[in-house]
Coordinates of N, CA and C and ligand atoms in Angstrom, one line a residue:
M1 N 130.3 106.8 93.1 CA 130.0 106.7 91.7 C 128.5 106.9 91.5
R2 N 128.1 107.6 90.4 CA 126.7 107.9 90.2 C 126.0 106.6 89.7
P3 N 124.9 106.2 90.3 CA 124.2 105.1 89.7 C 123.6 105.4 88.4
P4 N 123.4 104.4 87.5 CA 122.8 104.6 86.2 C 121.4 105.0 86.3
I5 N 121.0 106.0 85.5 CA 119.6 106.4 85.4 C 119.1 105.9 84.1
V6 N 117.9 105.3 84.0 CA 117.3 104.9 82.8 C 116.0 105.6 82.7
E7 N 115.7 106.3 81.7 CA 114.4 106.9 81.5 C 113.8 106.5 80.2
E8 N 112.5 106.0 80.2 CA 111.9 105.7 78.9 C 110.4 106.0 79.1
G9 N 109.9 106.9 78.3 CA 108.5 107.4 78.5 C 108.3 107.9 79.9
N10 N 107.2 107.5 80.5 CA 107.1 107.9 81.9 C 107.5 106.7 82.8
A11 N 108.8 106.4 82.8 CA 109.4 105.4 83.7 C 110.8 105.8 83.9
M12 N 111.3 105.6 85.1 CA 112.6 106.0 85.5 C 113.1 105.0 86.5
R13 N 114.4 104.5 86.3 CA 114.9 103.5 87.2 C 116.3 103.9 87.6
V14 N 116.6 103.7 88.9 CA 117.9 104.0 89.5 C 118.3 102.9 90.3
K15 N 119.5 102.4 90.1 CA 120.1 101.3 90.9 C 120.7 101.8 92.2
F16 N 120.4 101.1 93.3 CA 121.1 101.4 94.5 C 121.7 100.1 95.0
G17 N 123.0 99.8 94.7 CA 123.5 98.5 95.0 C 122.9 97.5 94.1
D18 N 122.4 96.4 94.7 CA 121.7 95.3 94.0 C 120.2 95.7 93.7
C19 N 119.7 96.8 94.3 CA 118.3 97.0 94.3 C 118.0 98.2 93.3
L20 N 116.7 98.2 93.0 CA 116.2 99.2 92.0 C 115.1 100.0 92.6
I21 N 115.2 101.3 92.4 CA 114.0 102.2 92.6 C 113.5 102.6 91.3
E22 N 112.2 102.3 91.1 CA 111.6 102.6 89.8 C 110.4 103.5 90.0
L23 N 110.2 104.5 89.1 CA 109.1 105.3 89.0 C 108.3 105.0 87.8
V24 N 107.0 104.8 87.9 CA 106.2 104.7 86.7 C 104.9 105.5 86.9
Q25 N 104.3 105.9 85.8 CA 103.0 106.6 85.9 C 101.9 105.5 85.6
G26 N 100.9 105.4 86.5 CA 99.9 104.4 86.3 C 99.0 104.1 87.5
D27 N 98.4 102.9 87.4 CA 97.4 102.6 88.4 C 98.0 101.4 89.3
I28 N 98.0 101.6 90.6 CA 98.7 100.7 91.5 C 98.0 99.3 91.5
T29 N 96.7 99.3 91.3 CA 95.9 98.0 91.3 C 96.4 97.1 90.3
L30 N 97.0 97.5 89.2 CA 97.4 96.7 88.1 C 98.8 96.1 88.2
Q31 N 99.5 96.5 89.3 CA 101.0 96.1 89.4 C 101.2 94.7 89.7
Q32 N 102.1 94.1 88.9 CA 102.5 92.7 89.1 C 103.7 92.7 90.0
V33 N 103.5 92.8 91.3 CA 104.6 92.8 92.3 C 104.1 92.0 93.5
D34 N 105.0 91.7 94.4 CA 104.6 90.8 95.5 C 103.7 91.6 96.5
A35 N 103.9 92.9 96.7 CA 103.1 93.6 97.6 C 102.8 95.0 97.1
I36 N 101.6 95.4 97.3 CA 101.3 96.9 97.0 C 100.9 97.5 98.3
V37 N 101.2 98.8 98.3 CA 100.9 99.6 99.5 C 99.6 100.4 99.3
N38 N 98.8 100.4 100.3 CA 97.5 101.2 100.3 C 97.7 102.5 101.1
A39 N 97.1 103.6 100.7 CA 97.1 104.8 101.5 C 95.8 104.8 102.3
A40 N 95.9 104.2 103.5 CA 94.7 104.0 104.3 C 94.5 105.0 105.4
N41 N 93.4 104.9 106.1 CA 93.2 105.8 107.3 C 93.4 104.9 108.6
S42 N 93.5 105.6 109.7 CA 93.9 104.8 110.9 C 92.8 103.9 111.4
Q43 N 91.6 104.1 110.9 CA 90.5 103.1 111.3 C 90.5 102.0 110.3
L44 N 91.2 102.0 109.3 CA 91.2 101.0 108.2 C 89.8 100.9 107.7
A45 N 89.1 102.0 107.5 CA 87.7 101.9 107.2 C 87.4 102.0 105.7
G46 N 88.4 102.1 104.9 CA 88.2 102.3 103.5 C 87.9 103.8 103.2
G47 N 87.9 104.1 101.9 CA 87.6 105.5 101.6 C 87.6 105.7 100.1
G48 N 88.0 106.9 99.6 CA 88.1 107.1 98.1 C 89.5 106.9 97.7
G49 N 89.9 107.7 96.7 CA 91.3 107.7 96.2 C 91.8 106.3 95.9
V50 N 93.1 106.1 96.3 CA 93.8 104.8 96.0 C 93.2 103.7 96.9
D51 N 92.7 104.1 98.1 CA 92.1 103.1 99.1 C 90.9 102.5 98.4
G52 N 90.0 103.4 97.9 CA 88.8 102.9 97.3 C 89.1 102.0 96.1
A53 N 90.1 102.4 95.3 CA 90.4 101.7 94.1 C 90.9 100.3 94.4
I54 N 91.8 100.2 95.5 CA 92.4 98.9 95.9 C 91.3 98.0 96.4
H55 N 90.4 98.5 97.3 CA 89.4 97.6 97.9 C 88.4 97.2 96.8
R56 N 88.1 98.1 95.8 CA 87.1 97.7 94.8 C 87.8 96.5 93.9
A57 N 89.0 96.7 93.6 CA 89.7 95.7 92.8 C 90.0 94.4 93.5
A58 N 90.3 94.5 94.8 CA 90.7 93.3 95.6 C 89.5 92.5 96.0
G59 N 88.3 93.2 96.2 CA 87.1 92.5 96.7 C 87.0 92.5 98.2
P60 N 85.8 92.0 98.7 CA 85.5 92.2 100.1 C 86.3 91.4 101.1
S61 N 87.1 90.4 100.7 CA 87.8 89.6 101.6 C 88.9 90.4 102.3
V62 N 89.4 91.5 101.7 CA 90.4 92.3 102.3 C 89.9 93.1 103.5
M63 N 88.8 93.7 103.3 CA 88.2 94.4 104.5 C 87.8 93.4 105.6
E64 N 87.3 92.3 105.2 CA 87.0 91.2 106.2 C 88.2 90.9 107.0
E65 N 89.3 90.7 106.3 CA 90.6 90.3 107.0 C 91.1 91.5 107.9
T66 N 91.1 92.7 107.4 CA 91.6 93.8 108.3 C 90.7 94.0 109.5
D67 N 89.4 93.9 109.3 CA 88.4 94.1 110.4 C 88.7 93.0 111.5
R68 N 89.0 91.8 111.0 CA 89.2 90.7 112.0 C 90.6 90.8 112.7
R69 N 91.6 91.1 111.9 CA 93.0 91.1 112.4 C 93.4 92.4 113.1
Y70 N 92.8 93.5 112.7 CA 93.2 94.8 113.3 C 92.0 95.6 113.7
P71 N 91.2 95.1 114.7 CA 90.0 95.8 115.1 C 90.3 97.2 115.7
E72 N 91.6 97.4 116.1 CA 91.9 98.7 116.7 C 92.4 99.6 115.6
G73 N 92.5 99.1 114.3 CA 93.0 99.9 113.2 C 94.6 99.9 113.2
C74 N 95.1 101.0 112.8 CA 96.6 101.1 112.7 C 97.0 102.6 113.0
P75 N 98.0 102.8 113.8 CA 98.4 104.2 114.1 C 98.9 104.9 112.9
T76 N 98.8 106.2 112.9 CA 99.5 107.1 111.9 C 101.0 106.8 111.9
G77 N 101.6 106.7 110.8 CA 103.0 106.5 110.7 C 103.4 105.0 110.8
S78 N 102.4 104.1 110.6 CA 102.7 102.7 110.6 C 101.9 102.0 109.5
A79 N 102.0 100.7 109.5 CA 101.3 99.9 108.4 C 101.0 98.5 108.9
V80 N 100.0 97.9 108.3 CA 99.7 96.5 108.7 C 99.4 95.7 107.3
A81 N 99.6 94.4 107.4 CA 99.5 93.6 106.2 C 98.2 92.8 106.1
S82 N 97.8 92.6 104.9 CA 96.7 91.6 104.6 C 97.0 90.9 103.3
A83 N 96.2 89.9 103.0 CA 96.3 89.3 101.7 C 95.7 90.3 100.7
A84 N 95.8 89.9 99.4 CA 95.4 90.9 98.3 C 94.2 90.5 97.5
G85 N 93.4 89.6 98.0 CA 92.2 89.3 97.3 C 92.4 89.0 95.8
H86 N 91.6 89.7 94.9 CA 91.7 89.4 93.5 C 92.9 90.1 92.8
L87 N 93.7 90.9 93.5 CA 94.8 91.6 92.9 C 95.9 90.7 92.5
P88 N 96.7 91.1 91.5 CA 97.9 90.3 91.1 C 98.9 90.2 92.2
A89 N 99.0 91.1 93.1 CA 99.9 91.1 94.2 C 99.6 90.0 95.3
K90 N 100.5 89.6 96.1 CA 100.2 88.6 97.2 C 99.7 89.3 98.4
Y91 N 100.3 90.5 98.7 CA 99.9 91.2 99.9 C 99.6 92.7 99.6
I92 N 98.7 93.2 100.6 CA 98.5 94.7 100.6 C 99.1 95.1 102.0
F93 N 99.9 96.1 102.0 CA 100.3 96.7 103.2 C 99.6 98.1 103.3
H94 N 98.7 98.1 104.4 CA 97.9 99.3 104.6 C 98.6 100.3 105.4
A95 N 99.1 101.4 104.8 CA 100.0 102.4 105.4 C 99.1 103.6 105.8
V96 N 99.3 104.1 107.0 CA 98.6 105.3 107.4 C 99.5 106.5 107.4
G97 N 99.4 107.3 106.4 CA 100.2 108.5 106.3 C 99.6 109.6 107.1
P98 N 100.3 110.7 107.3 CA 99.8 111.8 108.1 C 98.9 112.7 107.3
V99 N 98.0 113.4 107.9 CA 97.2 114.5 107.3 C 98.2 115.7 107.4
W100 N 98.3 116.5 106.3 CA 99.2 117.6 106.3 C 98.6 118.8 107.1
R101 N 99.4 119.3 108.1 CA 98.8 120.4 108.9 C 99.9 121.5 108.9
G102 N 100.6 121.6 107.8 CA 101.6 122.7 107.6 C 103.0 122.3 107.8
G103 N 103.2 121.1 108.3 CA 104.6 120.5 108.3 C 105.2 120.5 109.7
T104 N 104.6 121.1 110.7 CA 105.2 121.2 112.0 C 104.6 120.4 113.0
S105 N 103.7 119.4 112.6 CA 103.1 118.5 113.5 C 103.6 117.1 113.4
G106 N 104.8 117.0 113.0 CA 105.4 115.6 112.9 C 105.1 114.9 111.6
E107 N 104.6 115.6 110.6 CA 104.2 115.0 109.3 C 105.4 114.2 108.7
P108 N 106.6 114.9 108.6 CA 107.7 114.1 107.9 C 108.0 112.8 108.6
G109 N 108.1 112.8 109.9 CA 108.4 111.6 110.6 C 107.3 110.5 110.4
H110 N 106.1 110.9 110.4 CA 105.0 110.0 110.2 C 105.0 109.4 108.8
L111 N 105.3 110.2 107.8 CA 105.3 109.7 106.4 C 106.5 108.7 106.3
R112 N 107.6 109.1 106.8 CA 108.7 108.2 106.8 C 108.5 106.9 107.6
G113 N 107.8 107.0 108.7 CA 107.5 105.8 109.5 C 106.6 104.9 108.8
A114 N 105.6 105.4 108.1 CA 104.7 104.5 107.3 C 105.4 103.8 106.2
C115 N 106.3 104.6 105.5 CA 107.0 104.0 104.4 C 108.0 103.0 104.9
Q116 N 108.7 103.3 106.0 CA 109.7 102.3 106.5 C 109.0 101.0 107.0
R117 N 107.8 101.1 107.7 CA 107.1 99.9 108.1 C 106.7 99.0 107.0
C118 N 106.3 99.6 105.8 CA 106.0 98.8 104.7 C 107.2 98.1 104.2
L119 N 108.4 98.7 104.2 CA 109.6 98.0 103.7 C 110.0 96.9 104.7
E120 N 109.8 97.1 106.0 CA 110.0 96.1 107.0 C 109.0 94.9 106.7
L121 N 107.8 95.2 106.5 CA 106.8 94.2 106.2 C 107.2 93.4 105.0
A122 N 107.7 94.1 104.0 CA 108.1 93.4 102.7 C 109.2 92.4 103.0
V123 N 110.2 92.8 103.9 CA 111.2 91.8 104.2 C 110.7 90.7 105.0
E124 N 109.8 91.0 106.0 CA 109.2 89.9 106.9 C 108.4 88.9 106.0
H125 N 107.8 89.4 105.0 CA 106.9 88.5 104.1 C 107.7 88.0 102.9
E126 N 109.0 88.2 102.9 CA 109.9 87.7 101.8 C 109.4 88.2 100.4
C127 N 109.1 89.5 100.4 CA 108.7 90.1 99.1 C 109.9 90.6 98.4
E128 N 110.1 90.3 97.1 CA 111.2 90.8 96.4 C 110.8 92.2 95.7
S129 N 109.5 92.4 95.6 CA 109.1 93.6 94.9 C 107.9 94.2 95.6
I130 N 107.9 95.6 95.6 CA 106.8 96.3 96.3 C 106.5 97.6 95.5
A131 N 105.2 97.9 95.5 CA 104.8 99.1 94.8 C 104.1 100.1 95.8
F132 N 104.5 101.3 95.8 CA 103.9 102.4 96.6 C 103.1 103.4 95.8
P133 N 102.0 103.9 96.3 CA 101.5 105.1 95.8 C 102.1 106.3 96.5
A134 N 101.7 107.5 96.1 CA 102.3 108.7 96.8 C 101.4 108.9 98.0
I135 N 101.8 108.2 99.1 CA 101.0 108.3 100.3 C 100.8 109.7 100.8
S136 N 99.6 110.0 101.3 CA 99.3 111.3 101.9 C 99.1 112.5 100.9
T137 N 99.3 112.3 99.6 CA 99.4 113.4 98.7 C 98.0 113.7 98.1
G138 N 97.0 113.0 98.4 CA 95.6 113.2 97.9 C 94.8 114.0 98.9
V139 N 93.8 113.3 99.5 CA 92.9 113.9 100.5 C 93.7 114.4 101.7
Y140 N 94.8 113.8 102.0 CA 95.6 114.2 103.2 C 96.4 115.4 103.0
G141 N 96.6 115.9 101.7 CA 97.1 117.2 101.4 C 98.6 117.4 101.5
Y142 N 99.4 116.4 101.6 CA 100.8 116.6 101.8 C 101.4 117.1 100.4
P143 N 102.2 118.2 100.4 CA 102.7 118.7 99.2 C 103.5 117.6 98.4
M144 N 103.3 117.5 97.1 CA 103.8 116.4 96.4 C 105.4 116.4 96.4
D145 N 106.0 117.5 96.3 CA 107.5 117.5 96.2 C 108.1 117.1 97.6
L146 N 107.4 117.6 98.7 CA 107.9 117.2 100.0 C 107.7 115.7 100.3
A147 N 106.6 115.2 99.9 CA 106.3 113.8 100.0 C 107.2 112.9 99.2
A148 N 107.6 113.4 98.1 CA 108.5 112.7 97.2 C 109.9 112.6 97.9
Q149 N 110.3 113.7 98.5 CA 111.6 113.8 99.2 C 111.6 112.8 100.4
Q150 N 110.6 112.8 101.2 CA 110.5 111.9 102.4 C 110.5 110.5 102.0
S151 N 109.6 110.2 101.0 CA 109.4 108.8 100.7 C 110.6 108.2 100.0
L152 N 111.2 108.9 99.1 CA 112.4 108.4 98.4 C 113.6 108.3 99.3
E153 N 113.8 109.3 100.2 CA 114.9 109.2 101.2 C 114.7 107.9 102.1
C154 N 113.5 107.7 102.5 CA 113.2 106.5 103.3 C 113.6 105.3 102.6
V155 N 113.2 105.1 101.3 CA 113.5 103.9 100.6 C 115.0 103.8 100.3
R156 N 115.6 104.9 99.9 CA 117.0 104.8 99.6 C 117.8 104.4 100.9
D157 N 117.5 105.0 102.0 CA 118.2 104.6 103.3 C 118.0 103.2 103.7
F158 N 116.7 102.7 103.5 CA 116.4 101.3 103.8 C 117.2 100.3 102.9
L159 N 117.2 100.6 101.6 CA 117.9 99.7 100.7 C 119.4 99.7 100.9
Q160 N 119.9 100.9 101.3 CA 121.4 100.9 101.6 C 121.7 100.0 102.8
T161 N 120.8 100.0 103.8 CA 121.0 99.2 105.0 C 120.7 97.7 104.8
H162 N 119.6 97.4 104.1 CA 119.1 96.0 104.1 C 119.3 95.3 102.8
Q163 N 119.6 96.0 101.7 CA 119.7 95.4 100.4 C 118.5 94.6 99.9
Q164 N 117.4 94.9 100.4 CA 116.1 94.3 100.0 C 115.0 95.2 100.5
P165 N 113.8 95.1 99.8 CA 113.5 94.3 98.6 C 114.2 94.7 97.4
K166 N 114.3 93.8 96.4 CA 115.1 94.1 95.2 C 114.5 95.2 94.3
L167 N 113.2 95.3 94.3 CA 112.5 96.3 93.5 C 111.5 97.1 94.3
V168 N 111.7 98.4 94.3 CA 110.7 99.3 95.0 C 110.2 100.3 93.9
R169 N 108.9 100.1 93.6 CA 108.3 100.9 92.5 C 107.4 101.9 93.1
F170 N 107.5 103.2 92.7 CA 106.4 104.2 93.0 C 105.5 104.3 91.8
V171 N 104.2 104.1 92.0 CA 103.3 104.2 90.9 C 102.5 105.5 91.1
L172 N 102.8 106.5 90.2 CA 102.3 107.8 90.3 C 101.1 108.0 89.4
F173 N 100.1 108.6 89.9 CA 98.8 108.6 89.2 C 98.8 109.7 88.1
S174 N 99.5 110.8 88.3 CA 99.5 111.9 87.3 C 100.9 112.2 86.8
G175 N 100.9 112.9 85.7 CA 102.2 113.4 85.2 C 102.9 114.3 86.2
G176 N 102.1 115.1 86.9 CA 102.7 116.0 87.8 C 103.4 115.3 89.0
A177 N 102.7 114.3 89.5 CA 103.3 113.5 90.6 C 104.6 112.7 90.1
F178 N 104.5 112.2 88.9 CA 105.7 111.5 88.3 C 106.8 112.5 88.2
G179 N 106.6 113.7 87.7 CA 107.6 114.7 87.6 C 108.2 115.1 88.9
A180 N 107.4 115.3 89.9 CA 107.9 115.6 91.3 C 108.8 114.5 91.8
F181 N 108.4 113.3 91.7 CA 109.3 112.2 92.2 C 110.5 112.0 91.3
A182 N 110.4 112.2 90.0 CA 111.6 112.1 89.1 C 112.6 113.2 89.5
R183 N 112.2 114.4 89.8 CA 113.2 115.4 90.1 C 113.9 115.1 91.4
V184 N 113.2 114.6 92.4 CA 113.9 114.2 93.6 C 114.8 113.0 93.4
L185 N 114.4 112.0 92.7 CA 115.2 110.8 92.5 C 116.5 111.2 91.7
E186 N 116.3 112.1 90.8 CA 117.5 112.5 90.0 C 118.4 113.3 90.9
S187 N 117.9 114.1 91.8 CA 118.8 114.9 92.6 C 119.5 114.0 93.6
M188 N 118.9 112.9 94.0 CA 119.6 111.9 94.9 C 120.8 111.2 94.2
T189 N 120.7 111.1 92.9 CA 121.8 110.4 92.2 C 123.0 111.3 92.1
D190 N 122.8 112.6 92.1 CA 123.9 113.5 92.1 C 124.8 113.4 93.3
S191 N 124.1 113.2 94.5 CA 124.9 113.2 95.7 C 125.2 111.8 96.2
H192 N 124.9 110.8 95.4 CA 125.0 109.4 95.8 C 126.5 109.0 95.8
Ligands
APR1 N1 96.9 104.2 91.7 C1 98.0 105.0 92.1 N2 97.8 106.2 92.7 C2 96.5 106.6 92.9 C3 95.4 105.9 92.5 C4 95.6 104.6 91.8 N3 94.7 103.8 91.4 N4 94.3 106.6 92.8 C5 94.7 107.7 93.4 N5 96.0 107.7 93.5 C6 96.9 108.8 94.0 C7 96.4 110.2 94.2 O1 96.4 110.9 93.0 C8 97.3 110.7 95.3 O2 98.5 111.3 94.7 O3 97.3 108.4 95.3 C9 97.8 109.5 96.1 C10 97.2 109.4 97.5 O4 95.9 110.0 97.5 P1 94.7 109.5 98.4 O5 94.2 108.2 97.9 O6 93.7 110.6 98.6 O7 95.4 109.1 99.8 P2 95.9 110.1 101.1 O8 96.2 111.4 100.7 O9 97.0 109.3 101.8 O10 94.6 110.1 102.0 C11 94.2 109.0 102.7 O11 91.9 109.1 101.8 O12 90.8 107.5 100.6 C12 91.0 108.0 101.8 O13 90.7 106.1 103.2 C13 91.7 107.0 102.7 O14 91.1 108.3 104.6 C14 92.2 107.9 103.8 C15 92.7 109.1 103.0

């Protein structure tokens, strides 16, 4: 049976069992969810893009915590958790996506791995809701449509197996990113 699709403005929701995948256009630092995902680097050294925005909004306690708990950083294709400082969320999951090198250097597996580890961390930390940015699609150069495919397939497969977290939201910064994710999510509902 096709799951219901609800679209209003730049928001789209699709139910998978008891769980919801939601796409919105906006800023991830403002999300009222249990956990937000950061697009970090493997040194957890901070940077620009969404990483810079999250650390600026959360305050210095987050970098202090990641420096203390993860002095070795985090490998590409995985993620580590911290508290969320001044943000409305309880946790930040710092995910390290791959740098795009043409697609034949294991990029899809690494993007999926980072995404899946965030979902596992959400379950381990009893998060009912989590918000992702479009990991790797900025400085790391992953093509938006291919990133949307990997990320959404990862979430759909995880929800079908685990039935949690109850809400997985992708917060897309631009209309173009929103459109790319919406096209992929819509195509998934056809084959569901
Ligand atoms: N909210 C949501 N999405 C955002 C925000 C924001 N506030 N700011 C930027 N984005 C979007 C970008 O438009 C892009 O689509 O997040 C996506 C990921 O882009 P980057 O932040 O450049 O992340 P990534 O491509 O994974 O590169 C990671 O960049 O900032 C450094 O330290 C980071 O070295 C790491 C690298």
